Amino acid sequence: MTFSKTHSSAVRHARDMLAFINASPSPWHAVSTMVECLQEDSFTELLETDTWALQAHARHFVIRGGSLIAFICGGESPAESGYRIAGAHTDSPGLRLKPLAAHVSEGMLRLGVEVYGGPILATFTDRDLGLAGRVQKRSEKGIETQLINISRPVVRLPNLAIHMNREVNEQGLKLNRQTELNVLFSGQDPLSADAFKSFIASELNCAPEDMLAMDVLVRDTQEGAIWGAREEYVSSGQLDNLASCHSIIQALLKVDEPRHTVVGAFFDHEEVGSESSVGASGSFVSDILARIGEGLFVHGTDALRARARSTFMSLDMAHAFNPNFPAASEPNHRLRINGGPAIKFNASQRYATDSESAARVMRWCEAAEVPFQQYVHRSDLACGSTIGPMVSARLGMPTVDVGAPMWAMHSLRESAGVLDSWWLTKVLDQVFEGR
Ligand code: ZN
């Protein structure tokens, strides 16, 4: 079995991945974690407000909010060898604080939240929850953004006792989004909305009146774990899709003086449809490709030739077969955890794969000696989507949707296999530098 042969490298990879995810409780933290990895490997930042001077083999990254694009200029002009792009998303579904979140009632200070994307809400109950995000502060320069990460338990969503909700095991836990998701923050005086603002200000070492606005989400405080009798599995929040971001970054760091121009694209807002200035459906990716092209003297028709020679691999997690719920999977397309990355198909183009792009990935998997699986959702269930179809439509590039199989997508505590993400980095080596 391949498992023992690659297991120790895969476990090392999994530990690194869990540390990466633990350091990235929000999209803005994910960007910051990726920047740290990239800067250690001599990537430098370019600002969209500046003019750029590029040269062959230059390593750069560009940030737009919770999104980031990193690239290494190829030895050949993109007009001759195209772009090799891999992309993933930086956001995860969950609970986001409302602008005026704090409110006092019944002797308790609670925080109102909005639901971001499609989390499994019941998994947020009875867990030790922290807060993370970014705060906009007054500063001498005008406005300064500061990240905030409270990784100790400071808020909670207590469940109702079974004696008060007798049907919970028959009907499931249903939570009203307006009235039953307010997270409990404090029962201690002073009980006022200002107490929460003062708390955040003290975490940031600033005066409460200097805080203008914030994007703060509820995070799990439990770190990721490797589990199973033989360390086969990982569990963590945000495996969807930070496991994919981590695989792409790992592969990117290995690339040295490539022939093709190599790009890693990481987008916020996938879980809410990607329609934003930083999302995959926005202008970010086409703007940056246009500027890389200009910087490498690829103009006009040559810019279109470059795109026509390019490939985009969209990485997002896939739904593994769950033996307790066999009917949930399409019988001929059951994904096995640790069975290899899945190539995802959907006739309605919820995934961008077609037979041409799939065949190419199959060749890359063969070259990397990595097993692969093929996924299609049950025909009588609505299929999710990824950034693949959007980027594919925007750039007009052949695109494939690929991902590591996982259980409990959008739970606060998801799980997956140690081998699949490790294998994905090997396939990405081929995407970036293979034929
Ligand atoms: Zn996803």
Short mmCIF file of C-alpha atoms and ligand atoms in Angstrom, two decimals:
data_model
loop_
_atom_site.label_atom_id
_atom_site.label_comp_id
_atom_site.label_asym_id
_atom_site.label_seq_id
_atom_site.Cartn_x
_atom_site.Cartn_y
_atom_site.Cartn_z
CA MET A 1 0.00 0.00 0.00
CA THR A 2 1.32 3.46 -0.87
CA PHE A 3 0.30 4.65 2.56
CA SER A 4 3.39 3.53 4.50
CA LYS A 5 5.79 4.63 1.78
CA THR A 6 4.81 8.27 1.79
CA HIS A 7 3.22 8.44 5.21
CA SER A 8 5.99 10.12 7.19
CA SER A 9 6.49 12.90 4.61
CA ALA A 10 2.72 13.35 4.44
CA VAL A 11 2.44 13.64 8.24
CA ARG A 12 5.18 16.29 8.24
CA HIS A 13 3.28 18.12 5.50
CA ALA A 14 0.03 17.80 7.51
CA ARG A 15 1.64 19.28 10.64
CA ASP A 16 2.87 22.24 8.62
CA MET A 17 -0.60 22.62 7.08
CA LEU A 18 -2.30 22.64 10.50
CA ALA A 19 0.14 25.31 11.76
CA PHE A 20 -0.62 27.33 8.60
CA ILE A 21 -4.38 27.06 9.24
CA ASN A 22 -4.04 27.82 12.94
CA ALA A 23 -2.19 31.06 12.09
CA SER A 24 -4.93 32.01 9.60
CA PRO A 25 -8.30 32.37 11.38
CA SER A 26 -9.56 34.99 8.87
CA PRO A 27 -8.94 35.73 5.15
CA TRP A 28 -6.73 38.68 6.15
CA HIS A 29 -4.68 36.44 8.44
CA ALA A 30 -4.42 33.86 5.64
CA VAL A 31 -2.96 36.59 3.41
CA SER A 32 -0.54 37.59 6.17
CA THR A 33 0.53 33.95 6.74
CA MET A 34 1.12 33.46 3.01
CA VAL A 35 3.10 36.72 2.82
CA GLU A 36 5.38 35.45 5.60
CA CYS A 37 6.07 32.23 3.66
CA LEU A 38 6.62 34.14 0.40
CA GLN A 39 8.93 36.76 1.89
CA GLU A 40 11.10 34.05 3.42
CA ASP A 41 11.53 32.75 -0.10
CA SER A 42 12.57 36.12 -1.63
CA PHE A 43 9.16 37.13 -3.04
CA THR A 44 8.68 40.90 -2.79
CA GLU A 45 5.44 42.90 -2.71
CA LEU A 46 4.20 45.01 -5.61
CA LEU A 47 1.54 47.66 -5.03
CA GLU A 48 -1.27 48.14 -7.52
CA THR A 49 -0.79 51.91 -7.12
CA ASP A 50 2.83 51.74 -8.34
CA THR A 51 4.34 51.19 -11.79
CA TRP A 52 6.04 47.80 -12.08
CA ALA A 53 9.36 46.78 -13.60
CA LEU A 54 9.45 43.00 -14.15
CA GLN A 55 12.12 40.64 -15.43
CA ALA A 56 12.51 36.92 -16.05
CA HIS A 57 12.45 34.83 -12.85
CA ALA A 58 11.37 37.79 -10.67
CA ARG A 59 9.25 36.67 -7.66
CA HIS A 60 6.47 38.98 -6.50
CA PHE A 61 3.08 39.13 -4.82
CA VAL A 62 0.18 41.59 -4.85
CA ILE A 63 -2.43 41.98 -2.08
CA ARG A 64 -6.02 43.16 -2.51
CA GLY A 65 -7.88 42.93 0.84
CA GLY A 66 -8.29 39.25 1.78
CA SER A 67 -6.97 38.14 -1.62
CA LEU A 68 -3.41 37.66 -2.85
CA ILE A 69 -1.74 36.79 -6.14
CA ALA A 70 1.86 35.55 -6.13
CA PHE A 71 3.85 34.95 -9.30
CA ILE A 72 7.25 34.00 -10.69
CA CYS A 73 8.05 35.37 -14.13
CA GLY A 74 9.01 32.65 -16.58
CA GLY A 75 12.25 32.38 -18.54
CA GLU A 76 10.14 32.40 -21.73
CA SER A 77 7.67 35.09 -22.72
CA PRO A 78 4.06 34.27 -21.68
CA ALA A 79 3.17 34.76 -25.37
CA GLU A 80 5.23 31.65 -26.13
CA SER A 81 4.60 29.46 -23.07
CA GLY A 82 1.55 30.91 -21.32
CA TYR A 83 0.70 31.17 -17.64
CA ARG A 84 0.44 28.20 -15.30
CA ILE A 85 -2.05 29.23 -12.63
CA ALA A 86 -3.36 27.49 -9.52
CA GLY A 87 -6.07 29.13 -7.42
CA ALA A 88 -7.99 28.62 -4.18
CA HIS A 89 -10.09 30.66 -1.75
CA THR A 90 -9.03 32.21 1.56
CA ASP A 91 -12.45 32.56 3.23
CA SER A 92 -14.52 30.04 5.18
CA PRO A 93 -18.20 30.11 6.14
CA GLY A 94 -19.06 31.17 9.67
CA LEU A 95 -20.39 33.94 11.88
CA ARG A 96 -19.42 37.61 11.40
CA LEU A 97 -20.07 40.34 13.95
CA LYS A 98 -22.54 43.05 12.98
CA PRO A 99 -21.18 46.65 12.97
CA LEU A 100 -23.01 47.49 16.21
CA ALA A 101 -22.84 43.94 17.54
CA ALA A 102 -22.84 44.49 21.31
CA HIS A 103 -26.18 44.65 23.09
CA VAL A 104 -27.27 44.13 26.69
CA SER A 105 -30.35 42.21 27.78
CA GLU A 106 -31.30 39.98 30.71
CA GLY A 107 -28.06 40.90 32.50
CA MET A 108 -25.86 39.66 29.68
CA LEU A 109 -23.77 41.30 27.01
CA ARG A 110 -24.21 39.47 23.71
CA LEU A 111 -22.84 40.05 20.22
CA GLY A 112 -25.11 39.95 17.18
CA VAL A 113 -23.80 38.12 14.14
CA GLU A 114 -24.58 37.66 10.45
CA VAL A 115 -24.17 34.27 8.84
CA TYR A 116 -21.37 34.35 6.26
CA GLY A 117 -21.76 31.72 3.52
CA GLY A 118 -23.20 28.31 4.40
CA PRO A 119 -21.78 27.02 7.70
CA ILE A 120 -23.26 24.02 9.54
CA LEU A 121 -24.63 26.26 12.27
CA ALA A 122 -25.12 23.53 14.87
CA THR A 123 -21.34 22.94 14.96
CA PHE A 124 -20.81 26.41 16.45
CA THR A 125 -22.73 25.53 19.62
CA ASP A 126 -21.01 24.53 22.87
CA ARG A 127 -17.51 25.22 21.59
CA ASP A 128 -14.76 27.42 23.00
CA LEU A 129 -14.86 30.30 20.55
CA GLY A 130 -12.50 33.22 19.98
CA LEU A 131 -12.59 36.22 17.64
CA ALA A 132 -10.39 37.24 14.72
CA GLY A 133 -10.35 39.75 11.90
CA ARG A 134 -9.16 43.27 11.20
CA VAL A 135 -9.79 46.71 12.68
CA GLN A 136 -9.49 50.08 10.96
CA LYS A 137 -7.93 52.63 13.31
CA ARG A 138 -7.25 56.35 13.23
CA SER A 139 -3.53 56.95 12.88
CA GLU A 140 -1.13 59.79 12.15
CA LYS A 141 -1.07 58.69 8.49
CA GLY A 142 -4.87 58.66 8.28
CA ILE A 143 -6.26 55.14 8.64
CA GLU A 144 -4.31 52.04 9.64
CA THR A 145 -5.45 48.41 9.38
CA GLN A 146 -4.54 46.12 12.28
CA LEU A 147 -5.18 42.39 12.47
CA ILE A 148 -6.75 41.01 15.62
CA ASN A 149 -6.63 37.39 16.74
CA ILE A 150 -8.07 36.37 20.10
CA SER A 151 -7.31 32.66 20.23
CA ARG A 152 -8.54 32.09 23.80
CA PRO A 153 -12.24 31.37 24.50
CA VAL A 154 -14.04 34.70 24.89
CA VAL A 155 -17.46 34.00 23.37
CA ARG A 156 -19.87 31.07 23.36
CA LEU A 157 -23.11 29.84 21.83
CA PRO A 158 -24.65 27.63 24.55
CA ASN A 159 -27.07 24.96 23.35
CA LEU A 160 -30.49 24.38 24.85
CA ALA A 161 -30.68 21.41 27.24
CA ILE A 162 -32.37 18.35 25.77
CA HIS A 163 -35.05 18.76 28.50
CA MET A 164 -36.02 22.04 26.80
CA ASN A 165 -35.70 20.77 23.22
CA ARG A 166 -36.99 17.20 23.36
CA GLU A 167 -37.09 16.72 19.58
CA VAL A 168 -33.49 17.73 18.90
CA ASN A 169 -32.27 14.21 18.12
CA GLU A 170 -35.19 13.57 15.77
CA GLN A 171 -35.44 16.94 14.06
CA GLY A 172 -31.87 18.22 14.23
CA LEU A 173 -30.76 21.49 15.78
CA LYS A 174 -32.46 24.41 14.07
CA LEU A 175 -31.25 27.92 14.94
CA ASN A 176 -32.99 31.16 14.06
CA ARG A 177 -30.40 33.40 12.43
CA GLN A 178 -31.62 36.61 14.04
CA THR A 179 -32.58 35.53 17.55
CA GLU A 180 -30.67 32.34 18.38
CA LEU A 181 -27.13 32.96 17.12
CA ASN A 182 -26.13 35.92 19.32
CA VAL A 183 -22.88 34.85 20.98
CA LEU A 184 -22.57 35.35 24.73
CA PHE A 185 -19.66 37.63 25.62
CA SER A 186 -20.01 38.78 29.23
CA GLY A 187 -22.17 38.66 32.36
CA GLN A 188 -19.91 40.96 34.34
CA ASP A 189 -20.31 44.70 35.04
CA PRO A 190 -19.92 47.13 33.35
CA LEU A 191 -22.58 45.73 31.08
CA SER A 192 -22.70 48.17 28.20
CA ALA A 193 -22.07 48.06 24.47
CA ASP A 194 -18.96 50.16 25.15
CA ALA A 195 -17.47 47.35 27.25
CA PHE A 196 -16.98 45.27 24.10
CA LYS A 197 -15.37 48.13 22.21
CA SER A 198 -13.03 48.76 25.16
CA PHE A 199 -12.15 45.06 25.23
CA ILE A 200 -11.16 45.06 21.55
CA ALA A 201 -9.26 48.34 22.01
CA SER A 202 -7.28 46.89 24.92
CA GLU A 203 -6.40 43.82 22.79
CA LEU A 204 -5.04 46.22 20.16
CA ASN A 205 -3.39 48.61 22.63
CA CYS A 206 -5.31 51.57 21.27
CA ALA A 207 -7.94 54.01 22.50
CA PRO A 208 -11.57 52.92 21.85
CA GLU A 209 -12.32 56.26 20.17
CA ASP A 210 -9.58 55.56 17.59
CA MET A 211 -11.36 52.45 16.30
CA LEU A 212 -13.45 53.34 13.26
CA ALA A 213 -14.70 50.05 11.81
CA MET A 214 -13.96 46.34 11.96
CA ASP A 215 -14.44 43.01 10.18
CA VAL A 216 -14.50 40.43 12.98
CA LEU A 217 -15.56 36.80 12.80
CA VAL A 218 -16.07 34.02 15.33
CA ARG A 219 -13.22 31.48 15.28
CA ASP A 220 -12.69 28.10 16.86
CA THR A 221 -9.97 28.08 19.52
CA GLN A 222 -9.16 24.38 19.17
CA GLU A 223 -6.04 23.77 17.14
CA GLY A 224 -6.01 21.24 14.32
CA ALA A 225 -5.07 17.62 15.08
CA ILE A 226 -3.79 14.53 13.35
CA TRP A 227 -5.94 11.55 14.34
CA GLY A 228 -6.61 7.88 13.61
CA ALA A 229 -4.89 4.70 14.77
CA ARG A 230 -2.10 5.24 12.25
CA GLU A 231 -2.24 9.04 11.99
CA GLU A 232 -4.27 8.75 8.79
CA TYR A 233 -6.47 11.81 9.23
CA VAL A 234 -6.47 15.51 10.06
CA SER A 235 -9.19 17.58 11.70
CA SER A 236 -9.44 21.37 11.86
CA GLY A 237 -11.67 24.29 11.02
CA GLN A 238 -11.15 25.89 7.60
CA LEU A 239 -9.66 22.85 5.82
CA ASP A 240 -12.00 24.16 3.13
CA ASN A 241 -10.08 25.86 1.69
CA LEU A 242 -6.89 26.73 3.54
CA ALA A 243 -5.58 23.19 2.98
CA SER A 244 -5.60 24.01 -0.76
CA CYS A 245 -3.99 27.46 -0.20
CA HIS A 246 -1.24 25.72 1.77
CA SER A 247 -0.64 23.13 -0.97
CA ILE A 248 -0.33 25.87 -3.62
CA ILE A 249 2.07 27.94 -1.48
CA GLN A 250 4.20 24.86 -0.76
CA ALA A 251 4.41 24.07 -4.48
CA LEU A 252 5.14 27.69 -5.37
CA LEU A 253 8.05 27.86 -2.92
CA LYS A 254 9.68 24.90 -4.68
CA VAL A 255 9.64 26.59 -8.09
CA ASP A 256 13.01 28.00 -9.17
CA GLU A 257 13.54 29.82 -12.47
CA PRO A 258 10.55 28.30 -14.32
CA ARG A 259 10.05 28.25 -18.08
CA HIS A 260 6.39 29.28 -17.83
CA THR A 261 5.18 32.24 -15.79
CA VAL A 262 3.79 30.61 -12.67
CA VAL A 263 0.91 32.13 -10.66
CA GLY A 264 -0.78 31.29 -7.33
CA ALA A 265 -4.12 33.13 -6.94
CA PHE A 266 -5.94 33.24 -3.60
CA PHE A 267 -9.38 34.83 -3.39
CA ASP A 268 -11.66 36.05 -0.62
CA HIS A 269 -15.50 35.95 -0.86
CA GLU A 270 -15.84 32.54 -2.57
CA GLU A 271 -18.30 31.42 0.10
CA VAL A 272 -20.63 34.32 -0.73
CA GLY A 273 -20.47 34.12 -4.52
CA SER A 274 -17.12 35.83 -5.38
CA GLU A 275 -18.84 38.94 -6.75
CA SER A 276 -16.63 41.68 -5.24
CA SER A 277 -13.57 43.80 -5.96
CA VAL A 278 -11.35 41.12 -4.39
CA GLY A 279 -13.34 38.00 -5.39
CA ALA A 280 -12.64 35.53 -8.18
CA SER A 281 -15.47 36.99 -10.22
CA GLY A 282 -13.99 40.50 -9.93
CA SER A 283 -11.19 42.12 -11.87
CA PHE A 284 -8.26 41.12 -9.63
CA VAL A 285 -6.94 38.15 -11.59
CA SER A 286 -7.35 39.70 -15.05
CA ASP A 287 -5.87 43.01 -13.85
CA ILE A 288 -2.78 41.31 -12.45
CA LEU A 289 -2.29 39.07 -15.52
CA ALA A 290 -2.57 42.16 -17.74
CA ARG A 291 0.05 43.92 -15.67
CA ILE A 292 2.41 40.92 -15.62
CA GLY A 293 2.03 40.76 -19.41
CA GLU A 294 2.72 44.49 -19.84
CA GLY A 295 5.72 44.18 -17.53
CA LEU A 296 7.13 41.40 -19.69
CA PHE A 297 6.41 43.30 -22.95
CA VAL A 298 3.49 41.09 -23.96
CA HIS A 299 0.99 43.45 -25.62
CA GLY A 300 -2.19 43.31 -27.71
CA THR A 301 -2.65 40.05 -29.60
CA ASP A 302 0.36 38.54 -27.80
CA ALA A 303 -1.50 38.99 -24.50
CA LEU A 304 -4.37 36.92 -25.92
CA ARG A 305 -1.93 34.33 -27.28
CA ALA A 306 -0.48 34.07 -23.78
CA ARG A 307 -3.92 33.32 -22.33
CA ALA A 308 -4.66 30.79 -25.04
CA ARG A 309 -1.52 28.88 -24.05
CA SER A 310 -2.37 28.92 -20.34
CA THR A 311 -3.87 26.52 -17.84
CA PHE A 312 -5.81 27.20 -14.67
CA MET A 313 -6.19 24.65 -11.89
CA SER A 314 -8.92 25.52 -9.39
CA LEU A 315 -8.29 23.80 -6.06
CA ASP A 316 -11.12 23.30 -3.61
CA MET A 317 -12.01 20.48 -1.25
CA ALA A 318 -14.22 17.58 -2.43
CA HIS A 319 -16.88 15.48 -0.67
CA ALA A 320 -15.57 12.10 0.51
CA PHE A 321 -17.77 9.04 0.88
CA ASN A 322 -19.03 8.78 4.46
CA PRO A 323 -19.73 5.14 5.42
CA ASN A 324 -22.44 6.22 7.88
CA PHE A 325 -24.31 7.97 5.07
CA PRO A 326 -23.72 5.81 1.97
CA ALA A 327 -26.76 7.22 0.15
CA ALA A 328 -25.28 10.73 0.14
CA SER A 329 -22.70 9.87 -2.54
CA GLU A 330 -23.07 8.99 -6.21
CA PRO A 331 -22.51 5.21 -6.18
CA ASN A 332 -19.94 5.15 -9.04
CA HIS A 333 -18.03 8.20 -7.82
CA ARG A 334 -17.39 7.54 -4.16
CA LEU A 335 -14.27 9.42 -3.05
CA ARG A 336 -12.01 7.64 -0.63
CA ILE A 337 -10.08 9.69 1.96
CA ASN A 338 -6.36 9.06 1.28
CA GLY A 339 -7.34 7.74 -2.15
CA GLY A 340 -5.78 10.70 -4.00
CA PRO A 341 -6.97 14.11 -5.24
CA ALA A 342 -10.35 14.21 -6.96
CA ILE A 343 -10.97 15.64 -10.42
CA LYS A 344 -14.45 17.19 -10.21
CA PHE A 345 -17.00 17.16 -13.03
CA ASN A 346 -20.40 18.82 -13.43
CA ALA A 347 -22.32 18.94 -16.70
CA SER A 348 -23.92 22.27 -15.70
CA GLN A 349 -20.45 23.81 -15.26
CA ARG A 350 -20.60 24.18 -11.50
CA TYR A 351 -17.08 22.75 -11.92
CA ALA A 352 -15.05 23.91 -14.92
CA THR A 353 -13.46 20.56 -15.80
CA ASP A 354 -13.94 19.07 -19.25
CA SER A 355 -12.42 15.96 -20.78
CA GLU A 356 -9.48 17.93 -22.25
CA SER A 357 -8.47 19.59 -18.98
CA ALA A 358 -9.14 16.36 -17.04
CA ALA A 359 -6.88 14.37 -19.36
CA ARG A 360 -4.11 16.87 -18.79
CA VAL A 361 -4.40 16.49 -15.02
CA MET A 362 -4.45 12.71 -15.35
CA ARG A 363 -1.12 12.93 -17.19
CA TRP A 364 0.28 15.20 -14.47
CA CYS A 365 -0.86 12.74 -11.78
CA GLU A 366 0.86 9.91 -13.66
CA ALA A 367 4.06 11.96 -13.93
CA ALA A 368 3.92 12.74 -10.20
CA GLU A 369 3.07 9.08 -9.37
CA VAL A 370 -0.05 10.23 -7.55
CA PRO A 371 -3.37 8.32 -7.65
CA PHE A 372 -6.44 10.32 -8.63
CA GLN A 373 -10.20 9.89 -8.26
CA GLN A 374 -13.15 11.27 -10.23
CA TYR A 375 -16.07 13.01 -8.59
CA VAL A 376 -19.57 13.89 -9.63
CA HIS A 377 -22.32 14.95 -7.20
CA ARG A 378 -25.54 12.93 -6.94
CA SER A 379 -27.85 14.01 -9.77
CA ASP A 380 -30.74 14.56 -7.32
CA LEU A 381 -28.73 16.88 -5.02
CA ALA A 382 -27.76 20.50 -5.71
CA CYS A 383 -24.02 20.68 -6.43
CA GLY A 384 -21.76 23.34 -4.87
CA SER A 385 -19.37 25.35 -7.00
CA THR A 386 -15.85 26.80 -6.89
CA ILE A 387 -13.84 29.70 -8.28
CA GLY A 388 -13.07 27.47 -11.31
CA PRO A 389 -16.03 28.34 -13.59
CA MET A 390 -15.74 32.09 -12.84
CA VAL A 391 -12.02 32.42 -13.46
CA SER A 392 -12.33 30.17 -16.48
CA ALA A 393 -15.05 32.41 -17.97
CA ARG A 394 -13.20 35.61 -17.09
CA LEU A 395 -9.84 34.52 -18.52
CA GLY A 396 -11.00 32.17 -21.27
CA MET A 397 -8.52 29.53 -20.18
CA PRO A 398 -8.80 25.75 -20.07
CA THR A 399 -9.59 25.00 -16.43
CA VAL A 400 -9.80 21.96 -14.20
CA ASP A 401 -11.41 21.65 -10.76
CA VAL A 402 -9.45 19.44 -8.40
CA GLY A 403 -9.50 18.91 -4.63
CA ALA A 404 -8.64 16.74 -1.67
CA PRO A 405 -11.57 14.65 -0.37
CA MET A 406 -12.92 15.63 3.05
CA TRP A 407 -15.75 14.97 5.49
CA ALA A 408 -18.18 17.51 6.97
CA MET A 409 -17.44 20.44 4.66
CA HIS A 410 -18.45 23.72 6.37
CA SER A 411 -18.50 22.20 9.86
CA LEU A 412 -16.50 24.17 12.40
CA ARG A 413 -14.42 20.99 12.72
CA GLU A 414 -13.86 19.37 9.32
CA SER A 415 -11.70 16.32 8.62
CA ALA A 416 -9.62 14.96 5.74
CA GLY A 417 -6.71 12.59 5.02
CA VAL A 418 -3.00 13.27 5.56
CA LEU A 419 -2.04 11.90 2.14
CA ASP A 420 -4.33 13.78 -0.24
CA SER A 421 -3.06 17.34 0.39
CA TRP A 422 0.51 16.07 0.27
CA TRP A 423 -0.18 14.41 -3.06
CA LEU A 424 -1.74 17.62 -4.34
CA THR A 425 1.54 19.50 -3.86
CA LYS A 426 3.21 16.90 -6.09
CA VAL A 427 0.57 17.37 -8.77
CA LEU A 428 1.05 21.14 -8.47
CA ASP A 429 4.78 20.66 -9.15
CA GLN A 430 3.65 19.29 -12.52
CA VAL A 431 1.12 22.10 -13.07
CA PHE A 432 3.82 24.71 -12.54
CA GLU A 433 6.73 23.03 -14.26
CA GLY A 434 5.50 19.94 -16.10
CA ARG A 435 4.66 19.52 -19.77
ZN ZN B 1 -14.34 25.68 -0.73
#
